[in-house]
């Protein structure tokens, strides 16, 4: 996938699962903290969170780095008025759940 070039570690692209890897800790609080810290405007944060709450986030898939220290979660987001879905990825420390980065295939990134 084109989005994979933004992921700063190696992982097996054919090892996606529907369940998070064992001993993975990722919370909604951590996602909210990351979005507030890394997003340019509060409006973007609210819009992204609303997509999740309204059911536009689908097909959650999980993977891990080769050494299992970093986990990767990827979702498809299909907002109501868009025809082309966005792919959203985030990577985080598997033990602490601290989000380390993310990418989105939407125009805003």
CSV table of N, CA and C in Angstrom, one decimal:
chain,number,residue,atom,x,y,z
A,1,UNK,N,0.8,-1.2,0.0
A,1,UNK,CA,0.0,0.0,0.0
A,1,UNK,C,0.9,1.3,0.0
A,2,UNK,N,0.4,2.3,-0.6
A,2,UNK,CA,1.1,3.6,-0.6
A,2,UNK,C,1.3,4.1,0.8
A,3,UNK,N,0.4,3.9,1.7
A,3,UNK,CA,0.5,4.4,3.0
A,3,UNK,C,1.7,3.8,3.8
A,4,UNK,N,2.1,2.6,3.4
A,4,UNK,CA,3.1,1.9,4.1
A,4,UNK,C,4.5,2.6,4.1
A,5,UNK,N,4.7,3.5,3.1
A,5,UNK,CA,6.0,4.2,3.0
A,5,UNK,C,6.1,5.2,4.2
A,6,UNK,N,5.0,5.6,4.8
A,6,UNK,CA,5.1,6.5,6.0
A,6,UNK,C,5.3,5.8,7.3
A,7,UNK,N,5.3,4.5,7.3
A,7,UNK,CA,5.5,3.7,8.5
A,7,UNK,C,7.0,3.5,8.8
A,8,UNK,N,7.5,4.0,9.9
A,8,UNK,CA,9.0,4.1,10.1
A,8,UNK,C,9.6,2.8,10.7
A,9,UNK,N,9.0,1.6,10.4
A,9,UNK,CA,9.6,0.4,10.9
A,9,UNK,C,9.1,-0.7,10.0
A,10,UNK,N,9.8,-1.8,10.1
A,10,UNK,CA,9.4,-2.9,9.2
A,10,UNK,C,8.4,-3.8,9.9
A,11,UNK,N,7.5,-4.3,9.1
A,11,UNK,CA,6.4,-5.2,9.6
A,11,UNK,C,6.0,-6.1,8.5
A,12,UNK,N,5.4,-7.2,8.8
A,12,UNK,CA,5.0,-8.1,7.7
A,12,UNK,C,3.6,-7.7,7.2
A,13,UNK,N,3.6,-7.3,5.9
A,13,UNK,CA,2.3,-6.8,5.4
A,13,UNK,C,1.2,-7.9,5.2
A,14,UNK,N,1.6,-9.1,5.3
A,14,UNK,CA,0.7,-10.2,5.2
A,14,UNK,C,0.2,-10.8,6.5
A,15,UNK,N,0.5,-10.2,7.6
A,15,UNK,CA,0.2,-10.7,8.9
A,15,UNK,C,-0.8,-9.8,9.7
A,16,UNK,N,-1.8,-9.3,9.0
A,16,UNK,CA,-2.9,-8.5,9.6
A,16,UNK,C,-3.9,-9.4,10.3
A,17,UNK,N,-4.3,-9.0,11.4
A,17,UNK,CA,-5.3,-9.8,12.2
A,17,UNK,C,-6.5,-8.9,12.5
A,18,UNK,N,-7.6,-9.5,12.9
A,18,UNK,CA,-8.8,-8.7,13.3
A,18,UNK,C,-8.7,-8.4,14.8
A,19,UNK,N,-7.8,-9.0,15.6
A,19,UNK,CA,-7.7,-8.8,17.0
A,19,UNK,C,-6.3,-8.2,17.3
A,20,UNK,N,-6.3,-7.3,18.3
A,20,UNK,CA,-5.0,-6.8,18.7
A,20,UNK,C,-4.0,-7.8,19.1
A,21,UNK,N,-2.7,-7.6,18.8
A,21,UNK,CA,-1.7,-8.6,19.3
A,21,UNK,C,-1.8,-8.7,20.8
A,22,UNK,N,-1.4,-9.9,21.3
A,22,UNK,CA,-1.4,-10.1,22.8
A,22,UNK,C,-0.6,-9.1,23.5
A,23,UNK,N,-1.0,-8.7,24.7
A,23,UNK,CA,-0.3,-7.8,25.6
A,23,UNK,C,-0.3,-6.4,25.0
A,24,UNK,N,-1.2,-6.1,24.1
A,24,UNK,CA,-1.3,-4.7,23.6
A,24,UNK,C,-2.1,-3.8,24.4
A,25,UNK,N,-1.7,-2.6,24.6
A,25,UNK,CA,-2.4,-1.7,25.5
A,25,UNK,C,-2.6,-0.4,24.7
A,26,UNK,N,-3.8,-0.1,24.2
A,26,UNK,CA,-4.1,1.1,23.5
A,26,UNK,C,-5.5,1.6,24.0
A,27,UNK,N,-5.6,2.8,24.5
A,27,UNK,CA,-6.8,3.3,25.1
A,27,UNK,C,-7.4,4.5,24.3
A,28,UNK,N,-8.7,4.7,24.4
A,28,UNK,CA,-9.3,5.9,23.8
A,28,UNK,C,-8.7,7.2,24.3
A,29,UNK,N,-8.3,7.1,25.6
A,29,UNK,CA,-7.7,8.3,26.2
A,29,UNK,C,-6.4,8.7,25.5
A,30,UNK,N,-5.6,7.6,25.2
A,30,UNK,CA,-4.3,7.8,24.5
A,30,UNK,C,-4.5,8.4,23.1
A,31,UNK,N,-5.5,7.8,22.4
A,31,UNK,CA,-5.8,8.3,21.1
A,31,UNK,C,-6.2,9.8,21.1
A,32,UNK,N,-7.1,10.1,22.1
A,32,UNK,CA,-7.5,11.5,22.2
A,32,UNK,C,-6.4,12.4,22.6
A,33,UNK,N,-5.5,12.0,23.5
A,33,UNK,CA,-4.3,12.8,23.8
A,33,UNK,C,-3.4,13.1,22.6
A,34,UNK,N,-3.2,12.0,21.8
A,34,UNK,CA,-2.4,12.1,20.6
A,34,UNK,C,-3.0,13.1,19.6
A,35,UNK,N,-4.3,12.9,19.4
A,35,UNK,CA,-4.9,13.8,18.4
A,35,UNK,C,-4.9,15.3,18.8
A,36,UNK,N,-5.1,15.5,20.1
A,36,UNK,CA,-5.1,16.9,20.6
A,36,UNK,C,-3.7,17.5,20.5
A,37,UNK,N,-2.7,16.7,20.7
A,37,UNK,CA,-1.3,17.1,20.7
A,37,UNK,C,-0.8,17.3,19.2
A,38,UNK,N,-1.2,16.5,18.3
A,38,UNK,CA,-0.6,16.4,17.0
A,38,UNK,C,-1.4,17.1,15.9
A,39,UNK,N,-2.7,17.4,16.2
A,39,UNK,CA,-3.5,17.9,15.1
A,39,UNK,C,-3.6,19.4,15.2
A,40,UNK,N,-3.6,20.1,14.0
A,40,UNK,CA,-3.5,21.5,14.0
A,40,UNK,C,-4.7,22.3,14.5
A,41,UNK,N,-5.9,21.7,14.4
A,41,UNK,CA,-7.1,22.4,14.9
A,41,UNK,C,-8.0,21.5,15.7
A,42,UNK,N,-8.7,22.1,16.6
A,42,UNK,CA,-9.7,21.3,17.4
A,42,UNK,C,-10.8,20.8,16.6
A,43,UNK,N,-11.1,21.5,15.5
A,43,UNK,CA,-12.2,21.1,14.6
A,43,UNK,C,-11.8,19.8,13.9
A,44,UNK,N,-10.5,19.6,13.5
A,44,UNK,CA,-10.1,18.3,12.9
A,44,UNK,C,-10.2,17.2,13.9
A,45,UNK,N,-9.9,17.4,15.1
A,45,UNK,CA,-10.0,16.4,16.2
A,45,UNK,C,-11.4,16.0,16.3
A,46,UNK,N,-12.3,16.9,16.5
A,46,UNK,CA,-13.7,16.6,16.6
A,46,UNK,C,-14.3,15.9,15.4
A,47,UNK,N,-13.9,16.3,14.2
A,47,UNK,CA,-14.4,15.7,13.0
A,47,UNK,C,-13.9,14.2,13.0
A,48,UNK,N,-12.7,14.0,13.2
A,48,UNK,CA,-12.1,12.6,13.2
A,48,UNK,C,-12.8,11.7,14.3
A,49,UNK,N,-13.0,12.3,15.5
A,49,UNK,CA,-13.7,11.5,16.5
A,49,UNK,C,-15.1,11.2,16.2
A,50,UNK,N,-15.8,12.2,15.5
A,50,UNK,CA,-17.2,12.0,15.1
A,50,UNK,C,-17.3,10.9,14.1
A,51,UNK,N,-16.3,10.8,13.2
A,51,UNK,CA,-16.3,9.7,12.2
A,51,UNK,C,-16.4,8.3,12.9
A,52,UNK,N,-15.6,8.2,14.0
A,52,UNK,CA,-15.5,7.0,14.7
A,52,UNK,C,-16.9,6.7,15.4
A,53,UNK,N,-17.4,7.8,16.1
A,53,UNK,CA,-18.6,7.6,16.8
A,53,UNK,C,-19.8,7.3,15.9
A,54,UNK,N,-19.8,7.8,14.7
A,54,UNK,CA,-20.9,7.7,13.8
A,54,UNK,C,-20.8,6.4,12.9
A,55,UNK,N,-19.8,5.6,13.2
A,55,UNK,CA,-19.7,4.3,12.5
A,55,UNK,C,-19.0,4.3,11.1
A,56,UNK,N,-18.3,5.4,10.8
A,56,UNK,CA,-17.6,5.5,9.5
A,56,UNK,C,-16.3,4.8,9.5
A,57,UNK,N,-15.8,4.4,10.7
A,57,UNK,CA,-14.5,3.7,10.8
A,57,UNK,C,-14.8,2.2,10.8
A,58,UNK,N,-14.2,1.5,9.8
A,58,UNK,CA,-14.5,0.1,9.6
A,58,UNK,C,-13.2,-0.7,9.4
A,59,UNK,N,-13.4,-2.0,9.3
A,59,UNK,CA,-12.3,-2.9,9.0
A,59,UNK,C,-11.0,-2.7,9.8
A,60,UNK,N,-11.1,-2.7,11.1
A,60,UNK,CA,-9.9,-2.5,11.9
A,60,UNK,C,-9.0,-3.7,11.8
A,61,UNK,N,-7.7,-3.5,11.5
A,61,UNK,CA,-6.7,-4.5,11.4
A,61,UNK,C,-5.5,-4.2,12.2
A,62,UNK,N,-4.9,-5.2,12.7
A,62,UNK,CA,-3.7,-5.1,13.6
A,62,UNK,C,-2.5,-5.8,13.0
A,63,UNK,N,-1.3,-5.3,13.3
A,63,UNK,CA,-0.1,-5.9,12.9
A,63,UNK,C,1.0,-5.5,14.0
A,64,UNK,N,2.2,-6.0,13.8
A,64,UNK,CA,3.2,-5.7,14.8
A,64,UNK,C,4.5,-5.6,14.0
A,65,UNK,N,5.5,-4.9,14.6
A,65,UNK,CA,6.8,-4.8,14.1
A,65,UNK,C,7.5,-6.2,14.1
A,66,UNK,N,8.6,-6.3,13.4
A,66,UNK,CA,9.2,-7.6,13.4
A,66,UNK,C,9.7,-8.1,14.8
A,67,UNK,N,10.0,-7.1,15.7
A,67,UNK,CA,10.4,-7.4,17.1
A,67,UNK,C,9.3,-7.3,18.1
A,68,UNK,N,8.0,-7.1,17.6
A,68,UNK,CA,6.8,-7.0,18.4
A,68,UNK,C,6.8,-5.9,19.5
A,69,UNK,N,7.8,-4.9,19.4
A,69,UNK,CA,7.8,-3.8,20.3
A,69,UNK,C,6.8,-2.7,19.9
A,70,UNK,N,6.5,-2.6,18.6
A,70,UNK,CA,5.6,-1.6,18.1
A,70,UNK,C,4.4,-2.3,17.4
A,71,UNK,N,3.2,-1.8,17.7
A,71,UNK,CA,2.0,-2.3,17.1
A,71,UNK,C,1.5,-1.3,16.1
A,72,UNK,N,0.8,-1.8,15.1
A,72,UNK,CA,0.2,-1.0,14.0
A,72,UNK,C,-1.2,-1.3,13.9
A,73,UNK,N,-2.0,-0.3,13.9
A,73,UNK,CA,-3.5,-0.5,13.7
A,73,UNK,C,-3.9,0.3,12.5
A,74,UNK,N,-4.7,-0.3,11.6
A,74,UNK,CA,-5.1,0.3,10.4
A,74,UNK,C,-6.6,0.2,10.3
A,75,UNK,N,-7.3,1.2,9.8
A,75,UNK,CA,-8.7,1.2,9.6
A,75,UNK,C,-9.1,1.8,8.3
A,76,UNK,N,-10.3,1.6,7.8
A,76,UNK,CA,-10.8,2.2,6.7
A,76,UNK,C,-11.9,3.2,7.2
A,77,UNK,N,-11.8,4.4,6.7
A,77,UNK,CA,-12.8,5.4,7.1
A,77,UNK,C,-13.5,5.9,5.8
A,78,UNK,N,-14.8,5.7,5.8
A,78,UNK,CA,-15.7,6.1,4.7
A,78,UNK,C,-16.7,7.1,5.1
A,79,UNK,N,-16.4,8.4,5.2
A,79,UNK,CA,-17.3,9.4,5.5
A,79,UNK,C,-18.5,9.4,4.6
A,80,UNK,N,-19.7,9.8,5.1
A,80,UNK,CA,-20.9,9.7,4.4
A,80,UNK,C,-21.0,10.3,3.0
A,81,UNK,N,-20.3,11.4,2.7
A,81,UNK,CA,-20.4,12.1,1.4
A,81,UNK,C,-19.2,11.7,0.5
A,82,UNK,N,-18.3,10.9,0.9
A,82,UNK,CA,-17.2,10.5,0.1
A,82,UNK,C,-17.4,9.1,-0.5
A,83,UNK,N,-16.8,9.0,-1.7
A,83,UNK,CA,-17.0,7.7,-2.4
A,83,UNK,C,-15.7,6.9,-2.3
A,84,UNK,N,-14.6,7.5,-2.1
A,84,UNK,CA,-13.3,6.8,-1.9
A,84,UNK,C,-13.0,6.8,-0.4
A,85,UNK,N,-12.8,5.6,0.1
A,85,UNK,CA,-12.4,5.5,1.5
A,85,UNK,C,-11.0,5.9,1.8
A,86,UNK,N,-10.8,6.4,3.0
A,86,UNK,CA,-9.4,6.7,3.5
A,86,UNK,C,-8.9,5.6,4.3
A,87,UNK,N,-7.6,5.4,4.2
A,87,UNK,CA,-6.9,4.5,5.0
A,87,UNK,C,-6.2,5.2,6.1
A,88,UNK,N,-6.4,4.9,7.4
A,88,UNK,CA,-5.8,5.6,8.5
A,88,UNK,C,-5.0,4.5,9.3
A,89,UNK,N,-3.7,4.9,9.5
A,89,UNK,CA,-2.8,4.0,10.3
A,89,UNK,C,-2.3,4.7,11.5
A,90,UNK,N,-2.0,4.0,12.5
A,90,UNK,CA,-1.3,4.5,13.7
A,90,UNK,C,-0.4,3.5,14.2
A,91,UNK,N,0.7,3.9,14.8
A,91,UNK,CA,1.6,2.9,15.4
A,91,UNK,C,1.9,3.4,16.8
A,92,UNK,N,2.1,2.4,17.7
A,92,UNK,CA,2.2,2.7,19.1
A,92,UNK,C,3.1,1.7,19.8
A,93,UNK,N,3.6,2.0,21.0
A,93,UNK,CA,4.4,1.1,21.8
A,93,UNK,C,3.5,0.0,22.3
A,94,UNK,N,3.9,-1.2,22.1
A,94,UNK,CA,2.9,-2.3,22.5
A,94,UNK,C,2.8,-2.4,24.0
A,95,UNK,N,3.8,-2.1,24.8
A,95,UNK,CA,3.7,-2.3,26.2
A,95,UNK,C,2.9,-1.1,26.9
A,96,UNK,N,3.1,0.1,26.4
A,96,UNK,CA,2.6,1.3,27.1
A,96,UNK,C,1.3,1.8,26.4
A,97,UNK,N,1.2,1.5,25.1
A,97,UNK,CA,0.1,2.1,24.3
A,97,UNK,C,0.3,3.5,23.9
A,98,UNK,N,1.5,4.1,24.1
A,98,UNK,CA,1.8,5.4,23.7
A,98,UNK,C,1.9,5.5,22.2
A,99,UNK,N,1.1,6.3,21.6
A,99,UNK,CA,1.1,6.5,20.1
A,99,UNK,C,2.3,7.2,19.7
A,100,UNK,N,3.0,6.7,18.7
A,100,UNK,CA,4.3,7.2,18.2
A,100,UNK,C,4.1,8.0,16.9
A,101,UNK,N,3.0,7.7,16.2
A,101,UNK,CA,2.8,8.3,14.9
A,101,UNK,C,1.6,7.8,14.2
A,102,UNK,N,1.3,8.5,13.1
A,102,UNK,CA,0.1,8.0,12.3
A,102,UNK,C,0.1,8.6,11.0
A,103,UNK,N,-0.7,8.1,10.1
A,103,UNK,CA,-0.9,8.6,8.7
A,103,UNK,C,-2.3,8.4,8.2
A,104,UNK,N,-2.7,9.2,7.3
A,104,UNK,CA,-4.0,9.1,6.7
A,104,UNK,C,-3.9,9.3,5.2
A,105,UNK,N,-4.6,8.6,4.4
A,105,UNK,CA,-4.5,8.8,2.9
A,105,UNK,C,-5.4,9.9,2.4
A,106,UNK,N,-6.1,10.6,3.4
A,106,UNK,CA,-7.0,11.7,2.9
A,106,UNK,C,-6.1,12.9,2.5
A,107,UNK,N,-6.7,13.9,1.9
A,107,UNK,CA,-6.0,15.0,1.4
A,107,UNK,C,-5.3,15.7,2.5
A,108,UNK,N,-5.9,15.8,3.7
A,108,UNK,CA,-5.3,16.6,4.8
A,108,UNK,C,-4.2,15.8,5.5
A,109,UNK,N,-4.1,14.5,5.2
A,109,UNK,CA,-3.0,13.7,5.8
A,109,UNK,C,-3.3,13.3,7.2
